[in-house]
Coordinates of C-alpha atoms and ligand atoms in Angstrom, one line a residue:
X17 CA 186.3 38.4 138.1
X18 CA 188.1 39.2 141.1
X19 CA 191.3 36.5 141.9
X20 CA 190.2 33.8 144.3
X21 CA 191.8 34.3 147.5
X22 CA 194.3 31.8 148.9
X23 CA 194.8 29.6 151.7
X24 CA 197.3 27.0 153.0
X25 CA 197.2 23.9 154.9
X26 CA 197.5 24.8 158.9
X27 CA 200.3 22.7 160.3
X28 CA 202.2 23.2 163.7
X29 CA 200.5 26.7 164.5
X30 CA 201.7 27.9 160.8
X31 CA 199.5 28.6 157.8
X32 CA 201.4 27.6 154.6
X33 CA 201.7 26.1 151.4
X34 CA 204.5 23.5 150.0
X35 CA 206.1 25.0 147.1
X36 CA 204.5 23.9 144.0
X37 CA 201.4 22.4 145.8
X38 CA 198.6 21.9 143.5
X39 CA 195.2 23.8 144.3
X40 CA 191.8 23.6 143.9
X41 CA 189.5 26.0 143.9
X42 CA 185.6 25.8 145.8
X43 CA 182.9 28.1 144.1
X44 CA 179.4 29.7 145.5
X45 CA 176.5 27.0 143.7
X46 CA 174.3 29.8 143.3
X47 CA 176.4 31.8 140.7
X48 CA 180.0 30.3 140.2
X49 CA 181.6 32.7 142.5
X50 CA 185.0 31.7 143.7
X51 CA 185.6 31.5 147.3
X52 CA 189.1 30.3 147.5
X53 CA 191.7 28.7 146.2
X54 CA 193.2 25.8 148.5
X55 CA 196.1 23.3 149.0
X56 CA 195.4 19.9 147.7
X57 CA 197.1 18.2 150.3
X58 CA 199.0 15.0 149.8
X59 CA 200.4 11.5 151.9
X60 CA 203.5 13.5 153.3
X61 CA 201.4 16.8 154.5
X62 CA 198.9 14.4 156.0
X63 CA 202.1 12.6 157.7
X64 CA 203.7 16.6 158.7
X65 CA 200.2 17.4 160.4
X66 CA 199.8 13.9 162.2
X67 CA 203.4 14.3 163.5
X68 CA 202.4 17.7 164.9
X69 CA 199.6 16.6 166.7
X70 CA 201.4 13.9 167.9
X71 CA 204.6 16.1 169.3
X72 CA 201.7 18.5 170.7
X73 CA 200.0 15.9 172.5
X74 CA 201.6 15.3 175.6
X75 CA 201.5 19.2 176.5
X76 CA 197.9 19.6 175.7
X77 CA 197.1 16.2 177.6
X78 CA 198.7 18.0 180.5
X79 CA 196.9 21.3 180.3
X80 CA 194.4 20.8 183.1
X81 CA 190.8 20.4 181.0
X82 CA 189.4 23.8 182.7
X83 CA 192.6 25.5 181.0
X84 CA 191.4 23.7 177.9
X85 CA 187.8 24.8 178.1
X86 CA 189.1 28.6 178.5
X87 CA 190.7 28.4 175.3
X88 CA 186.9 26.8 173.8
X89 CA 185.5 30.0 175.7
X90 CA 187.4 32.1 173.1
X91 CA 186.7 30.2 170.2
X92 CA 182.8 30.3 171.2
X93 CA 183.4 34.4 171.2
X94 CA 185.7 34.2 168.0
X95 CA 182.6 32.9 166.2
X96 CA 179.6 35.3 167.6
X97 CA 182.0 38.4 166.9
X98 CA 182.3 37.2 163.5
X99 CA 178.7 35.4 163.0
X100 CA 177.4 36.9 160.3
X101 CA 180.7 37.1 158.2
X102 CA 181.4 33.6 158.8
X103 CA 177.0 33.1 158.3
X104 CA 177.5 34.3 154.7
X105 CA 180.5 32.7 153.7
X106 CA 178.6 29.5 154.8
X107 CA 175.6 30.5 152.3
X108 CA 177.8 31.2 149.8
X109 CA 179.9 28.3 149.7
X110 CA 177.7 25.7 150.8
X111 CA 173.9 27.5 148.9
X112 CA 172.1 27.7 152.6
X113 CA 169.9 30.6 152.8
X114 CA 171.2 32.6 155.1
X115 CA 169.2 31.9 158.3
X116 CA 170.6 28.6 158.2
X117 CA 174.2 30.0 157.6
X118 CA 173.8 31.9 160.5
X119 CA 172.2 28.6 162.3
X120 CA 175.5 26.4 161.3
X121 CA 177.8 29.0 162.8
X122 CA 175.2 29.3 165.8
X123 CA 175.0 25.5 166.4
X124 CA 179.1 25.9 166.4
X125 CA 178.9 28.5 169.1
X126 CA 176.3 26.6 171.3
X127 CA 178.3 23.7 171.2
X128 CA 181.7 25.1 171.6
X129 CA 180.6 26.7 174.8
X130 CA 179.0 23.8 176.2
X131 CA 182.0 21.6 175.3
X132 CA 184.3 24.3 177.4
X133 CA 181.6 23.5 180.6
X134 CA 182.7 19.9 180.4
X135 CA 186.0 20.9 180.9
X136 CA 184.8 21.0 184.6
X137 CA 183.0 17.8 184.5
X138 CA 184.8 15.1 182.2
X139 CA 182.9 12.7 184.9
X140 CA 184.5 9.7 186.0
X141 CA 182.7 7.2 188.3
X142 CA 183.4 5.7 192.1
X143 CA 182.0 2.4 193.3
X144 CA 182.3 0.5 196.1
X145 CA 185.0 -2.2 196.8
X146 CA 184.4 -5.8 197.7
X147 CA 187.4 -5.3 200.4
X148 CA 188.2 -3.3 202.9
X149 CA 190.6 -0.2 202.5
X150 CA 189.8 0.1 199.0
X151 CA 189.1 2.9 196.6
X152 CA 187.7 2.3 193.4
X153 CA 187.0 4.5 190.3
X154 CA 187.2 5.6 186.8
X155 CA 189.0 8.1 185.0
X156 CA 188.8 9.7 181.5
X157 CA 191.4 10.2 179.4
X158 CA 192.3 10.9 176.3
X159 CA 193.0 8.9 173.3
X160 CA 195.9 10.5 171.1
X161 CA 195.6 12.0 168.1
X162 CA 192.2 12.5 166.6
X163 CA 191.0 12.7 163.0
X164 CA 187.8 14.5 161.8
X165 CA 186.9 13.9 158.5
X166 CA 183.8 16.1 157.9
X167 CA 180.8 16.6 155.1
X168 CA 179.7 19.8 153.8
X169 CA 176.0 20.1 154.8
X170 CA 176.9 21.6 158.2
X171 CA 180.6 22.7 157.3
X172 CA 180.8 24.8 160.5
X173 CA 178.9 23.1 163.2
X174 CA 179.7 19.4 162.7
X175 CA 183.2 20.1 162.4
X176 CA 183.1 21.7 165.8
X177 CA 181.3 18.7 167.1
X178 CA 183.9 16.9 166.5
X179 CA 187.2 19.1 167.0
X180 CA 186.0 20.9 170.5
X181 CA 184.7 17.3 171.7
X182 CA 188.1 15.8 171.0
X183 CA 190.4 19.1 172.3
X184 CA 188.2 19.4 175.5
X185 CA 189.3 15.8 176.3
X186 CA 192.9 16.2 175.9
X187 CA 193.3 14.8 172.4
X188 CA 194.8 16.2 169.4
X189 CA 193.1 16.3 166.0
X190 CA 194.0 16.5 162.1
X191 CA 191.0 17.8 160.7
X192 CA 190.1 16.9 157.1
X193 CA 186.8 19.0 156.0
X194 CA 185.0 18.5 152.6
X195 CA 186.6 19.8 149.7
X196 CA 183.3 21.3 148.4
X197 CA 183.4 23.3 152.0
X198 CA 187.1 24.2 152.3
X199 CA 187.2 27.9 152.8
X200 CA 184.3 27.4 156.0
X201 CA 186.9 25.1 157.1
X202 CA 189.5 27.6 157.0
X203 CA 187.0 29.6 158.7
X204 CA 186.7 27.1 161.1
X205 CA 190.1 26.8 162.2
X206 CA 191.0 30.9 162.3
X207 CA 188.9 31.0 165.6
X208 CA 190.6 28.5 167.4
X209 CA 194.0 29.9 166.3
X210 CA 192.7 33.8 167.0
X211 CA 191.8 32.0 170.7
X212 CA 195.4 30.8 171.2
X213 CA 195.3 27.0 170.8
X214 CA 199.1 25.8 170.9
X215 CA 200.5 24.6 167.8
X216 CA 200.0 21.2 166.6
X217 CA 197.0 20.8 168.6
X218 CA 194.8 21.8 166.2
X219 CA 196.0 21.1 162.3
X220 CA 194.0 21.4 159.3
X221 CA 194.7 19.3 155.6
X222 CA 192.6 20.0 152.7
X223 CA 192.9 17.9 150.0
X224 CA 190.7 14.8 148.3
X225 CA 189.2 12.2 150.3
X226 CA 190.8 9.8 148.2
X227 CA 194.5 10.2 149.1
X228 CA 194.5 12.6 152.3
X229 CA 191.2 11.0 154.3
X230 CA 193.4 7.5 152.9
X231 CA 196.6 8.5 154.7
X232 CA 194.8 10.0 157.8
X233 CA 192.9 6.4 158.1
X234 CA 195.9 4.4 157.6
X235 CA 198.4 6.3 159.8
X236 CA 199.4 4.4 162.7
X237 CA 199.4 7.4 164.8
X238 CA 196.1 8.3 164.9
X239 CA 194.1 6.1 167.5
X240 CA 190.9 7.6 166.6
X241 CA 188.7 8.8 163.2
X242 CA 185.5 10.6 163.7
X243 CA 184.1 10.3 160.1
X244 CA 180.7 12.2 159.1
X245 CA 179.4 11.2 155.6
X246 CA 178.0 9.1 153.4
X247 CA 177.4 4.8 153.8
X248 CA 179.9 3.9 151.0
X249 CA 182.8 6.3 152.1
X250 CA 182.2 5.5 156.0
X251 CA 182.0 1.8 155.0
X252 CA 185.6 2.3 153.4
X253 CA 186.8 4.1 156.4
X254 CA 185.0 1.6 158.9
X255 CA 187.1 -1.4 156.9
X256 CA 190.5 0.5 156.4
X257 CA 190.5 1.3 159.6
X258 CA 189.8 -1.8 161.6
X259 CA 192.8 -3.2 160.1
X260 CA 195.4 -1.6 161.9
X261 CA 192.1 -1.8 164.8
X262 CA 191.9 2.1 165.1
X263 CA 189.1 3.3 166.6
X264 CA 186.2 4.6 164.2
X265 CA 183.3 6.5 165.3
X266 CA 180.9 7.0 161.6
X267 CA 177.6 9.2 161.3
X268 CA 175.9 8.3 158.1
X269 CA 173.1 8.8 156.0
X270 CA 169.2 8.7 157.0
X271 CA 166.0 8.5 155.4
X272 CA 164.2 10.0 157.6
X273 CA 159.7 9.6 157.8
X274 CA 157.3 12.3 159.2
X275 CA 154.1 9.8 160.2
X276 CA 151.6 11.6 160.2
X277 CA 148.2 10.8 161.5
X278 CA 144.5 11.3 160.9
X279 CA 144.0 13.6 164.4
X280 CA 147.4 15.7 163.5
X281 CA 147.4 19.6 163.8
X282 CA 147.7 19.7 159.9
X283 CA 148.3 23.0 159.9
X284 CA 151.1 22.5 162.3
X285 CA 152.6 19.7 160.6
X286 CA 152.5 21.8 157.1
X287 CA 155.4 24.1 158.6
X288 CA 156.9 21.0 159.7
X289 CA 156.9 19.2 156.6
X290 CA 157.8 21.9 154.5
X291 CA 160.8 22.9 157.0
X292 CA 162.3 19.1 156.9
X293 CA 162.2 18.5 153.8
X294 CA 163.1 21.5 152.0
X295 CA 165.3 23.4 154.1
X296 CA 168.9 23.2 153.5
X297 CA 167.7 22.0 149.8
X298 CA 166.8 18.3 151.8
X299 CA 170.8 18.2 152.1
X300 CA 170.1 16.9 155.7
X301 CA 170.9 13.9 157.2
X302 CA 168.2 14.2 159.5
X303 CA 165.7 15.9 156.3
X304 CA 162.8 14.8 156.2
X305 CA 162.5 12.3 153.1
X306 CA 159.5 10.4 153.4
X307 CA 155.9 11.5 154.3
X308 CA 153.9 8.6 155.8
X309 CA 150.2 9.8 155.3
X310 CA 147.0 8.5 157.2
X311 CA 144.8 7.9 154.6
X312 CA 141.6 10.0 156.2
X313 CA 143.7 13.2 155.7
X314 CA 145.9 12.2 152.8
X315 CA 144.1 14.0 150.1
X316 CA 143.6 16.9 151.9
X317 CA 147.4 17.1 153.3
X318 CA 148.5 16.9 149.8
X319 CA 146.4 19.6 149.0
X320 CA 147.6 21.8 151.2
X321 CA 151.2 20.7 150.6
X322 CA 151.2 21.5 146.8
X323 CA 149.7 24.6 147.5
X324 CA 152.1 25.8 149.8
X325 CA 154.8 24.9 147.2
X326 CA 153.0 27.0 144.3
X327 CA 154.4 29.5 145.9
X328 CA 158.2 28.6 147.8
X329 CA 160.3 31.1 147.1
X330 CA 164.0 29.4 145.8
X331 CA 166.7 31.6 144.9
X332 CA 169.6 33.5 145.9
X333 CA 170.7 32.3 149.4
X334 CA 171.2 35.8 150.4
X335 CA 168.0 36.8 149.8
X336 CA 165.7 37.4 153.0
X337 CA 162.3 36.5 151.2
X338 CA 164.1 32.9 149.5
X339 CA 163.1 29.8 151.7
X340 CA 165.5 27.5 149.1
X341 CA 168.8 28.0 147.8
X342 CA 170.7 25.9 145.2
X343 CA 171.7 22.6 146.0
X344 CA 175.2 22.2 147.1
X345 CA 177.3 21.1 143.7
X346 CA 177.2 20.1 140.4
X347 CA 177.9 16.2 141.8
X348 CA 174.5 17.3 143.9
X349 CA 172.6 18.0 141.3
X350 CA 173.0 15.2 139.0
X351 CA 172.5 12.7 141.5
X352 CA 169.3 14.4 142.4
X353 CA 168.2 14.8 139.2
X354 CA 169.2 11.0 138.7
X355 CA 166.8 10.1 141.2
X356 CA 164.0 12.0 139.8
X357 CA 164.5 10.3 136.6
X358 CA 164.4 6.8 138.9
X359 CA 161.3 7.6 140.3
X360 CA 159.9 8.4 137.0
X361 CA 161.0 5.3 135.9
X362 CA 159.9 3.0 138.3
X363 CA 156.4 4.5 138.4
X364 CA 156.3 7.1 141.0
X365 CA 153.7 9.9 140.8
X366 CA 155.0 13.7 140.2
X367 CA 153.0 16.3 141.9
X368 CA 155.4 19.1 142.1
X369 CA 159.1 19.8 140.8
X370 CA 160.9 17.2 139.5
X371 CA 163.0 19.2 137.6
X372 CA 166.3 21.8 137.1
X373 CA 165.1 25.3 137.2
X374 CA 166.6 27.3 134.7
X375 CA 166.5 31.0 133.1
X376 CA 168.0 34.0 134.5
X377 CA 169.8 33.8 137.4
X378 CA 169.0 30.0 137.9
X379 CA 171.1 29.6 134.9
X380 CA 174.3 30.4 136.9
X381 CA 174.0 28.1 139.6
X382 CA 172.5 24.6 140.5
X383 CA 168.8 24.8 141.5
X384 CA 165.9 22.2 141.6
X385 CA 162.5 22.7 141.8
X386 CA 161.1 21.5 145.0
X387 CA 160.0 17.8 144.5
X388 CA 157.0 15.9 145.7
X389 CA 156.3 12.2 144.3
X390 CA 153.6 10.2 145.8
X391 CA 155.1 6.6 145.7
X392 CA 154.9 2.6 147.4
X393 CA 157.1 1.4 150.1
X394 CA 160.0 -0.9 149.2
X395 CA 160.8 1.6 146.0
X396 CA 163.9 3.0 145.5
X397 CA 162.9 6.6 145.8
X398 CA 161.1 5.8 149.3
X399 CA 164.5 3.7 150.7
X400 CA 167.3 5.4 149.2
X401 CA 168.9 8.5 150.5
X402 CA 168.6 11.3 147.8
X403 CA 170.4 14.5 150.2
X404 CA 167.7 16.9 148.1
X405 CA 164.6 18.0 148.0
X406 CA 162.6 15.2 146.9
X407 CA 159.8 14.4 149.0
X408 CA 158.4 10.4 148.6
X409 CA 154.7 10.7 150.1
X410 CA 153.4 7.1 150.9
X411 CA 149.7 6.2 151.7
X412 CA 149.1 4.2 154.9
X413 CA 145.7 2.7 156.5
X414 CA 146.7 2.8 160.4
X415 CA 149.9 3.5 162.6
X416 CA 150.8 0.0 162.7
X417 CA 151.4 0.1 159.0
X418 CA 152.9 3.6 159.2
X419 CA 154.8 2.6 162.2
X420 CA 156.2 -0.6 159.6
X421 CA 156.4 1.4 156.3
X422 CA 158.9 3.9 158.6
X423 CA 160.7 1.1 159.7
X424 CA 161.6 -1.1 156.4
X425 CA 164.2 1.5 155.5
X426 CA 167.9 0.5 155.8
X427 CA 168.6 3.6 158.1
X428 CA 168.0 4.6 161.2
X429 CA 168.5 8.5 162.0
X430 CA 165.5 11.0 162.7
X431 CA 162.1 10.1 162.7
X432 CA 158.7 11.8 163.5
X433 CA 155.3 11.5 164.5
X434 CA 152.5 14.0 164.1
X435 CA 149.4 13.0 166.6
X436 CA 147.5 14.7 168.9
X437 CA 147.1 11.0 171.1
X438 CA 149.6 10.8 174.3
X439 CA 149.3 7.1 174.2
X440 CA 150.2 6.9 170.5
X441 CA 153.0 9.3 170.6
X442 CA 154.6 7.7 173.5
X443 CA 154.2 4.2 171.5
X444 CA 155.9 6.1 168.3
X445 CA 158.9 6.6 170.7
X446 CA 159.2 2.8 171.4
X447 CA 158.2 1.7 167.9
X448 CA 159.9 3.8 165.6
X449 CA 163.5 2.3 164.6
X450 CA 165.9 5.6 165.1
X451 CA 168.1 7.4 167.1
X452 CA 166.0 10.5 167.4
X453 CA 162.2 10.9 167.5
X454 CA 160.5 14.2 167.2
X455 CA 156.6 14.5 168.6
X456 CA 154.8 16.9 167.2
X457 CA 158.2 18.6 165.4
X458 CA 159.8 18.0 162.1
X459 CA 162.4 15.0 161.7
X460 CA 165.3 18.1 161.9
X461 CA 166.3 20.9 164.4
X462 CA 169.0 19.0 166.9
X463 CA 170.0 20.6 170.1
X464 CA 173.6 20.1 170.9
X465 CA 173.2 19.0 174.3
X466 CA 171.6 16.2 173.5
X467 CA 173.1 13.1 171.8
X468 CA 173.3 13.2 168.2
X469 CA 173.5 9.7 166.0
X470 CA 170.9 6.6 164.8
X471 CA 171.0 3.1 164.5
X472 CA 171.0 0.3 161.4
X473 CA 173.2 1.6 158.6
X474 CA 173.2 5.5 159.9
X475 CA 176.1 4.2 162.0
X476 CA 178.3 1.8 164.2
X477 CA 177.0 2.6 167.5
X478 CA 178.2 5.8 168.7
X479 CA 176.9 9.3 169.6
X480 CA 177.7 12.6 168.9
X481 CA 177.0 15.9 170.7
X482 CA 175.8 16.0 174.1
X483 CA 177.4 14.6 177.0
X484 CA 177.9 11.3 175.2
X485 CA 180.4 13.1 172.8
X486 CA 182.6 12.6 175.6
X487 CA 182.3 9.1 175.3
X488 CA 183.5 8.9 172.0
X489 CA 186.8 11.0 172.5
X490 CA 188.2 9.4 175.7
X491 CA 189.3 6.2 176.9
X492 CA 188.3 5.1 180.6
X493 CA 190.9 4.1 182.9
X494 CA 189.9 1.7 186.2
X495 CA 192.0 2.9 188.9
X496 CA 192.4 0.4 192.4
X497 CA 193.7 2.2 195.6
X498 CA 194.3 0.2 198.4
X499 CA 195.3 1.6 201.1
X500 CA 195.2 -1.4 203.6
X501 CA 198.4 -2.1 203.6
X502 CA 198.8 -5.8 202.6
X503 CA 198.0 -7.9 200.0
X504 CA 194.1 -8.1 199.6
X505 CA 193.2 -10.4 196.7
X506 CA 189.4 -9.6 195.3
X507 CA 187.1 -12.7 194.7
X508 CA 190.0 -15.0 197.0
X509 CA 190.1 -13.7 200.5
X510 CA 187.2 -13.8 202.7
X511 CA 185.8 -10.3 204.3
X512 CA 183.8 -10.6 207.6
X513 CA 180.7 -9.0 207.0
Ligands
NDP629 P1 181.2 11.9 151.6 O1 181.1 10.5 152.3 O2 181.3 11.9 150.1 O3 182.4 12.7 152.2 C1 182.5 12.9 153.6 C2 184.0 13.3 153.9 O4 184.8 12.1 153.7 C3 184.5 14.4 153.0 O5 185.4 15.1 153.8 C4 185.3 13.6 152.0 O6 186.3 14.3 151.4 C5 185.9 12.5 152.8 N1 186.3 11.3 152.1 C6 185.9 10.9 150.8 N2 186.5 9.7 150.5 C7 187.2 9.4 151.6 C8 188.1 8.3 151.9 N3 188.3 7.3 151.1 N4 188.7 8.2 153.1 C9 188.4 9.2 154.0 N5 187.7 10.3 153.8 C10 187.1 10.4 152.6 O7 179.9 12.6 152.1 P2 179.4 14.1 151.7 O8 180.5 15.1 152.0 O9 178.8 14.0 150.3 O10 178.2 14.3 152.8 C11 176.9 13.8 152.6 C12 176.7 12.6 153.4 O11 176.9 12.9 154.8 C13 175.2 12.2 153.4 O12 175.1 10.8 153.2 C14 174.7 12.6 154.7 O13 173.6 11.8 155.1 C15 175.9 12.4 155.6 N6 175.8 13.1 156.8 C16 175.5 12.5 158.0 C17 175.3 13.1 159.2 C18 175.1 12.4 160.5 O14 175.4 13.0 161.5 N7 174.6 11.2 160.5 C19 175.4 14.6 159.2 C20 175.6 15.2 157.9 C21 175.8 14.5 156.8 P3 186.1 15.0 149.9 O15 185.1 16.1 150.1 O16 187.4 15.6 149.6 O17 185.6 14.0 149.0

């Protein structure tokens, strides 16, 4: 087998390795293929790329944001000359078929390229005064030194949400991908180096979440962490980081319904269906998890489902005619498989799947069946997130007990609703607890202009994407100008009308 190519951390504009670092390696889930060997970075190389960043800062600050979004222009080209090399290095590292590897690094050029345009907005507001000879307004600026610590479901796109976001508004970042996605993260990086970002203001540490993601969190130069994961680790990060009161912006996990109800195009919503839940593998946030079933077209929605599954091609991520590639690690598939066996036990219904497909070529890598369990509300396979693709189909009378069964989930991301009634869709977008609601569409498929986030345990607040990533990567400033030329005291003086 061919020797795993390798790659250094990316510190100050310079790609290198410490002598003697220790390495890890990343490997293709389909067949064990190696796609690199990396720099497992530790405390001090976190503290070297932080105090880049932070020397590069004041410069970049400085560069006037059209400048900036010039330089995103050329990352945004970087990526489309190179789409379907970096496409296929996504597949192969992360098990995407490789429509959606092309997608990722699609959704990284859309929303590079939008980011540059708000390098000409960066919008501020002006209000009136209460006094005379007064000029009142807002200005953006930046906050400092940025980290983005990313997952590896979307290992080119979200970290570009994050890192053109926080460079477009003046700020620095230390970008920490997922170890499972290191080499797209390398990936990543080349394009904004090829498009001349100045050192430092872009640095790159790979390394375990444990002790580099730590020392990012914990280092008293970084004012901001963008952190996309899971609950547990963003919890940690929420905590660790409030101490020294850094700011902390967290995307978590969803569990995310389809309702679908008795006057639904069913054919329609069996593309949909089939698209949420199984593509990527279900490794989503926004996948669709739970199937919330009118019971007049229950048995023949499952009818159709299954059927459509006798026959869903998974395989080799490279392959044009496979709809499913592995799952994304060997972690992956044994908490996957974990919750099959959960659902067994606690009395779920298999209709499809529900197990590791093996022989030939699915011996080499890490594939699962396509799942389908009909199951109750309040069980664990129907509230949990899983991140595969395990479908929980639940049985409801009405959309008022749909509309509840979608809601008694601890999450809060992507939701949908599959009705041919106006009225009903339009109360779906008031009733259903979520930060995004699809009509008519399957609960994935975001557009990067629009804001990207949910509510309850998905997250603390915040948006990405759109033009409310902005938001998250500056600070406002209130600026007073008065030029009266005396002391004018607001809410003291009186002003003649
Ligand atoms: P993890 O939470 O395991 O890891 C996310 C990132 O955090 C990785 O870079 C990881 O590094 C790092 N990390 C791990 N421990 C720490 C720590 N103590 N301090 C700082 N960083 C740390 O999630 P996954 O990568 O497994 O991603 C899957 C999860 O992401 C799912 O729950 C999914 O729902 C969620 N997600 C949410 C999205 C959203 O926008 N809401 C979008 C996409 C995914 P390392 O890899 O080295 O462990």
């Amino acid at each position: 087998m061919a020797e795993a190519p390798e790659f250094g951390l990316f510190v100050d504009g310079r790609w290198s390795a410490p002598p003697g670092a220790r390495r890890f390696e990343t490997r293709n889930p389909a067949n064990g293929e190696s796609m690199g060997s990396f720099v497992s970075g530790t405390p001090e190389d976190v503290r070297a790329a932080v105090g880049a960043a932070a020397k590069a800062f004041p410069a970049w600050r400085d560069t006037p944001a059209p400048k900036r979004g010039e330089i995103l222009l050329r990352v945004a080209a970087e990526y489309r000359a190179r789409k379907e090399e970096i496409g296929r290095i996504v597949s192969r590292e992360m098990g995407k078929v490789l429509s959606e590897g092309r997608g990722d690094v699609q959704e990284a050029i859309d929303f590079v390229e939008y980011m540059a345009g708000e390098g000409r907005r960066l919008a501020g507001e002006t209000v009136p005064s209460e006094l005379r000879s007064k000029f009142c307004l807002t200005v953006r600026q930046p906050k400092g030194v940025v980290a983005c610590i990313t997952p590896w479901n979307f290992p080119t796109a979200i970290p570009n949400w994050k890192i053109a976001a926080a460079l477009i508004c003046g700020n620095t970042v230390v970008f920490k991908p997922a170890s499972n996605t290191a080499r797209c993260a390398v990936e990543v990086v080349k394009a904004y180096e090829a498009a001349g970002v100045p050192p430092g203001v872009l640095n790159l540490v790979t390394g375990p979440g444990g002790s580099v993601g730590n020392a990012l969190v914990d280092d008293p130069r970084v004012r901001s962490i963008s952190f996309t994961g899971g609950v547990e680790t963003g919890r940690e990060v929420y905590v660790r980081g409030a101490k020294r009161l850094a700011m902390v912006h967290l995307e978590l996990g969803g569990k995310n319904p389809v309702l679908l109800m008795e006057d639904a195009d069913l054919t329609l919503a069996l593309d949909g269906v089939l698209f949420g839940a199984f593509g990527t593998s279900g490794q989503r946030c926004t996948a669709t998890s739970r199937l919330i079933l009118h019971e007049a077209v229950y048995d023949r929605f499952l009818d159709l489902l299954l059927k459509r599954l006798e026959r869903f091609p998974v395989g080799d991520p490279l392959d044009p005619k496979v709809e499913m590639g592995p799952v994304a690690s060997a972690d992956q598939e044994q908490k996957i498989l974990e919750y099959i066996r959960i659902g067994r036990s606690e009395g779920a219904t298999l209709r499809t799947g529900g197990e590791k497909l093996t022989g030939g070529a699915f011996d080499r890598g890490y594939f699962i069946a396509p799942t389908v369990f009909e199951t109750r509300p309040g069980s664990r396979l129907a509230t949990e997130e899983i991140f595969g693709p395990v479908l929980s189909v639940l049985k409801v009378r009405d959309y008022e007990e749909g509309v509840r069964v979608a809601n008694e989930v601890p999450y809060g991301l992507s939701s949908s609703i599959y009705t041919r009634d106006v009225n009903r869709a339009f109360r779906a977008i008031q009733d259903l607890e979520a930060g995004i609601t699809y009509v008519n569409a399957p609960t994935i498929g975001a557009e990067v202009q629009l804001p990207f986030g949910g509510i309850k345990n998905t997250g603390n607040g915040g948006r990405e994407a759109g033009s409310a990533a902005i938001e998250e990567f500056t600070e406002i400033k209130t600026v007073f100008v008065d030029f009266s030329s005396k002391l004018q005291k607001a809410q003291i003086d009186p002003v003649a009308p």
